[in-house]
Amino acid sequence: MSDWNEKIVEEFRANGGQVGGQFAGAPLLLLHTVGAKTGRPRVNPMMYQKVDSGYAVFASKAGAPTNPDWYFNLLAHPQVQAEIGVDKLALVARVAEGDERERIWSAQKTTYPGFADYEQKTTRQIPVVVLEEAP
């Protein structure tokens, strides 16, 4: 985990899911995945959007030309955990497609225009991943 992520994780856990800086007031979760290649546990802080079936997260990587590593981890191992506030939830990840993706993505760009900026920086379609309660 990078020092930047590590500091956000520490602040999140020390403050019941709240952080300052660029994420102040934004919905933030800690996503626990298993490395697609390494099999090692990984934790990534990221913004989320509450959706009917659970939570949506966005593989924006700040508009980089490639998807973030955590996205490939989810594809390989869709059973994940997320820390939201002080709760730790067992969830299953799936990639949103079609109208569902467009609805969620449009709402995210409207609420947080930085995501529209990320979209403009890249030629790839930014994946929207829905995290739903595990059966």
PDB file of C-alpha atoms in Angstrom:
ATOM      1  CA  MET A   1       0.000   0.000   0.000  1.00  0.00           C
ATOM      2  CA  SER A   2       1.335   3.442  -0.860  1.00  0.00           C
ATOM      3  CA  ASP A   3       2.132   5.921   1.901  1.00  0.00           C
ATOM      4  CA  TRP A   4      -0.697   8.135   0.576  1.00  0.00           C
ATOM      5  CA  ASN A   5      -3.251   5.316   0.877  1.00  0.00           C
ATOM      6  CA  GLU A   6      -1.825   4.219   4.212  1.00  0.00           C
ATOM      7  CA  LYS A   7      -2.339   7.691   5.725  1.00  0.00           C
ATOM      8  CA  ILE A   8      -5.944   7.819   4.500  1.00  0.00           C
ATOM      9  CA  VAL A   9      -6.634   4.330   5.905  1.00  0.00           C
ATOM     10  CA  GLU A  10      -5.183   5.313   9.280  1.00  0.00           C
ATOM     11  CA  GLU A  11      -7.202   8.543   9.396  1.00  0.00           C
ATOM     12  CA  PHE A  12     -10.383   6.724   8.301  1.00  0.00           C
ATOM     13  CA  ARG A  13     -10.036   4.122  11.044  1.00  0.00           C
ATOM     14  CA  ALA A  14      -9.076   6.657  13.710  1.00  0.00           C
ATOM     15  CA  ASN A  15     -12.122   8.833  12.955  1.00  0.00           C
ATOM     16  CA  GLY A  16     -14.962   6.369  12.386  1.00  0.00           C
ATOM     17  CA  GLY A  17     -14.772   6.608   8.614  1.00  0.00           C
ATOM     18  CA  GLN A  18     -14.233  10.356   8.313  1.00  0.00           C
ATOM     19  CA  VAL A  19     -11.188  11.939   6.693  1.00  0.00           C
ATOM     20  CA  GLY A  20     -10.075  15.440   5.817  1.00  0.00           C
ATOM     21  CA  GLY A  21      -8.231  16.844   2.843  1.00  0.00           C
ATOM     22  CA  GLN A  22      -9.549  16.179  -0.642  1.00  0.00           C
ATOM     23  CA  PHE A  23     -11.994  13.547   0.705  1.00  0.00           C
ATOM     24  CA  ALA A  24     -13.491  15.744   3.458  1.00  0.00           C
ATOM     25  CA  GLY A  25     -17.255  15.227   3.491  1.00  0.00           C
ATOM     26  CA  ALA A  26     -17.186  12.711   0.631  1.00  0.00           C
ATOM     27  CA  PRO A  27     -18.499   9.159   1.045  1.00  0.00           C
ATOM     28  CA  LEU A  28     -15.396   7.046   1.487  1.00  0.00           C
ATOM     29  CA  LEU A  29     -14.943   3.318   2.037  1.00  0.00           C
ATOM     30  CA  LEU A  30     -12.001   1.009   2.476  1.00  0.00           C
ATOM     31  CA  LEU A  31     -12.153  -1.807  -0.055  1.00  0.00           C
ATOM     32  CA  HIS A  32     -10.480  -5.080   0.936  1.00  0.00           C
ATOM     33  CA  THR A  33      -9.491  -7.242  -2.028  1.00  0.00           C
ATOM     34  CA  VAL A  34      -7.224 -10.193  -2.703  1.00  0.00           C
ATOM     35  CA  GLY A  35      -4.404  -9.562  -5.167  1.00  0.00           C
ATOM     36  CA  ALA A  36      -5.157 -11.119  -8.556  1.00  0.00           C
ATOM     37  CA  LYS A  37      -1.534 -12.171  -9.064  1.00  0.00           C
ATOM     38  CA  THR A  38      -0.139 -12.293  -5.536  1.00  0.00           C
ATOM     39  CA  GLY A  39      -3.088 -13.605  -3.519  1.00  0.00           C
ATOM     40  CA  ARG A  40      -2.160 -11.045  -0.857  1.00  0.00           C
ATOM     41  CA  PRO A  41      -4.760  -8.929   0.946  1.00  0.00           C
ATOM     42  CA  ARG A  42      -5.034  -5.337  -0.274  1.00  0.00           C
ATOM     43  CA  VAL A  43      -6.859  -2.292   1.116  1.00  0.00           C
ATOM     44  CA  ASN A  44      -7.761   0.735  -0.997  1.00  0.00           C
ATOM     45  CA  PRO A  45      -9.623   3.858   0.103  1.00  0.00           C
ATOM     46  CA  MET A  46     -12.109   5.119  -2.467  1.00  0.00           C
ATOM     47  CA  MET A  47     -15.196   7.206  -2.909  1.00  0.00           C
ATOM     48  CA  TYR A  48     -18.469   5.371  -3.286  1.00  0.00           C
ATOM     49  CA  GLN A  49     -22.064   6.039  -4.214  1.00  0.00           C
ATOM     50  CA  LYS A  50     -24.953   4.347  -2.401  1.00  0.00           C
ATOM     51  CA  VAL A  51     -27.129   2.533  -4.955  1.00  0.00           C
ATOM     52  CA  ASP A  52     -30.274   0.430  -4.577  1.00  0.00           C
ATOM     53  CA  SER A  53     -28.429  -2.882  -4.547  1.00  0.00           C
ATOM     54  CA  GLY A  54     -25.442  -1.761  -2.458  1.00  0.00           C
ATOM     55  CA  TYR A  55     -22.524   0.537  -3.215  1.00  0.00           C
ATOM     56  CA  ALA A  56     -20.896   1.641  -6.464  1.00  0.00           C
ATOM     57  CA  VAL A  57     -17.179   2.353  -6.788  1.00  0.00           C
ATOM     58  CA  PHE A  58     -15.353   3.754  -9.783  1.00  0.00           C
ATOM     59  CA  ALA A  59     -12.141   2.479 -11.398  1.00  0.00           C
ATOM     60  CA  SER A  60     -11.149   5.985 -12.479  1.00  0.00           C
ATOM     61  CA  LYS A  61      -7.457   5.947 -11.496  1.00  0.00           C
ATOM     62  CA  ALA A  62      -7.667   9.742 -11.875  1.00  0.00           C
ATOM     63  CA  GLY A  63      -8.101   9.362 -15.638  1.00  0.00           C
ATOM     64  CA  ALA A  64      -5.004   7.214 -16.218  1.00  0.00           C
ATOM     65  CA  PRO A  65      -4.937   5.159 -19.434  1.00  0.00           C
ATOM     66  CA  THR A  66      -5.199   1.855 -17.524  1.00  0.00           C
ATOM     67  CA  ASN A  67      -7.577   0.510 -14.898  1.00  0.00           C
ATOM     68  CA  PRO A  68      -6.363   0.426 -11.286  1.00  0.00           C
ATOM     69  CA  ASP A  69      -4.946  -2.807  -9.872  1.00  0.00           C
ATOM     70  CA  TRP A  70      -7.864  -3.165  -7.444  1.00  0.00           C
ATOM     71  CA  TYR A  71     -10.232  -3.497 -10.424  1.00  0.00           C
ATOM     72  CA  PHE A  72      -8.353  -6.580 -11.660  1.00  0.00           C
ATOM     73  CA  ASN A  73      -8.361  -7.935  -8.105  1.00  0.00           C
ATOM     74  CA  LEU A  74     -12.178  -7.689  -8.083  1.00  0.00           C
ATOM     75  CA  LEU A  75     -12.461  -9.468 -11.419  1.00  0.00           C
ATOM     76  CA  ALA A  76     -10.288 -12.322 -10.149  1.00  0.00           C
ATOM     77  CA  HIS A  77     -11.774 -12.466  -6.639  1.00  0.00           C
ATOM     78  CA  PRO A  78     -15.235 -10.821  -6.482  1.00  0.00           C
ATOM     79  CA  GLN A  79     -15.798 -11.697  -2.806  1.00  0.00           C
ATOM     80  CA  VAL A  80     -14.628  -8.590  -0.967  1.00  0.00           C
ATOM     81  CA  GLN A  81     -15.056  -6.672   2.257  1.00  0.00           C
ATOM     82  CA  ALA A  82     -15.620  -2.978   2.714  1.00  0.00           C
ATOM     83  CA  GLU A  83     -15.253  -0.783   5.753  1.00  0.00           C
ATOM     84  CA  ILE A  84     -17.946   1.878   5.693  1.00  0.00           C
ATOM     85  CA  GLY A  85     -17.838   4.072   8.757  1.00  0.00           C
ATOM     86  CA  VAL A  86     -17.218   1.646  11.618  1.00  0.00           C
ATOM     87  CA  ASP A  87     -18.941  -1.284   9.869  1.00  0.00           C
ATOM     88  CA  LYS A  88     -17.161  -4.046   7.956  1.00  0.00           C
ATOM     89  CA  LEU A  89     -19.361  -5.667   5.311  1.00  0.00           C
ATOM     90  CA  ALA A  90     -18.949  -8.842   3.260  1.00  0.00           C
ATOM     91  CA  LEU A  91     -19.810  -7.965  -0.351  1.00  0.00           C
ATOM     92  CA  VAL A  92     -19.685  -9.389  -3.859  1.00  0.00           C
ATOM     93  CA  ALA A  93     -18.413  -7.213  -6.712  1.00  0.00           C
ATOM     94  CA  ARG A  94     -19.854  -7.084 -10.217  1.00  0.00           C
ATOM     95  CA  VAL A  95     -19.220  -4.694 -13.097  1.00  0.00           C
ATOM     96  CA  ALA A  96     -22.240  -2.534 -13.976  1.00  0.00           C
ATOM     97  CA  GLU A  97     -23.162  -2.537 -17.662  1.00  0.00           C
ATOM     98  CA  GLY A  98     -25.446  -0.638 -20.025  1.00  0.00           C
ATOM     99  CA  ASP A  99     -28.173   1.584 -18.593  1.00  0.00           C
ATOM    100  CA  GLU A 100     -27.269   0.727 -15.002  1.00  0.00           C
ATOM    101  CA  ARG A 101     -23.678   1.871 -15.551  1.00  0.00           C
ATOM    102  CA  GLU A 102     -24.758   5.066 -17.307  1.00  0.00           C
ATOM    103  CA  ARG A 103     -27.243   5.989 -14.573  1.00  0.00           C
ATOM    104  CA  ILE A 104     -24.718   5.472 -11.773  1.00  0.00           C
ATOM    105  CA  TRP A 105     -21.818   7.086 -13.653  1.00  0.00           C
ATOM    106  CA  SER A 106     -23.863  10.149 -14.655  1.00  0.00           C
ATOM    107  CA  ALA A 107     -24.961  10.679 -11.057  1.00  0.00           C
ATOM    108  CA  GLN A 108     -21.344  10.428  -9.842  1.00  0.00           C
ATOM    109  CA  LYS A 109     -20.119  12.973 -12.399  1.00  0.00           C
ATOM    110  CA  THR A 110     -22.930  15.361 -11.466  1.00  0.00           C
ATOM    111  CA  THR A 111     -22.289  15.094  -7.721  1.00  0.00           C
ATOM    112  CA  TYR A 112     -18.483  15.018  -7.995  1.00  0.00           C
ATOM    113  CA  PRO A 113     -17.375  16.801 -11.209  1.00  0.00           C
ATOM    114  CA  GLY A 114     -13.809  15.595 -10.759  1.00  0.00           C
ATOM    115  CA  PHE A 115     -14.992  12.268 -12.151  1.00  0.00           C
ATOM    116  CA  ALA A 116     -16.046  14.020 -15.372  1.00  0.00           C
ATOM    117  CA  ASP A 117     -12.509  15.419 -15.542  1.00  0.00           C
ATOM    118  CA  TYR A 118     -11.098  11.889 -15.187  1.00  0.00           C
ATOM    119  CA  GLU A 119     -13.324  10.738 -18.039  1.00  0.00           C
ATOM    120  CA  GLN A 120     -11.969  13.523 -20.257  1.00  0.00           C
ATOM    121  CA  LYS A 121      -8.363  12.513 -19.525  1.00  0.00           C
ATOM    122  CA  THR A 122      -8.703   8.943 -20.792  1.00  0.00           C
ATOM    123  CA  THR A 123      -9.892   7.048 -23.846  1.00  0.00           C
ATOM    124  CA  ARG A 124     -11.048   4.025 -21.830  1.00  0.00           C
ATOM    125  CA  GLN A 125     -14.527   3.630 -20.407  1.00  0.00           C
ATOM    126  CA  ILE A 126     -14.155   3.968 -16.638  1.00  0.00           C
ATOM    127  CA  PRO A 127     -15.599   0.846 -15.034  1.00  0.00           C
ATOM    128  CA  VAL A 128     -18.386   1.174 -12.484  1.00  0.00           C
ATOM    129  CA  VAL A 129     -18.379  -1.672  -9.972  1.00  0.00           C
ATOM    130  CA  VAL A 130     -21.362  -2.494  -7.792  1.00  0.00           C
ATOM    131  CA  LEU A 131     -20.661  -4.051  -4.406  1.00  0.00           C
ATOM    132  CA  GLU A 132     -23.660  -6.034  -3.171  1.00  0.00           C
ATOM    133  CA  GLU A 133     -24.324  -7.889   0.050  1.00  0.00           C
ATOM    134  CA  ALA A 134     -22.845 -11.377  -0.036  1.00  0.00           C
ATOM    135  CA  PRO A 135     -25.419 -14.194   0.093  1.00  0.00           C
TER     136      PRO A 135
END
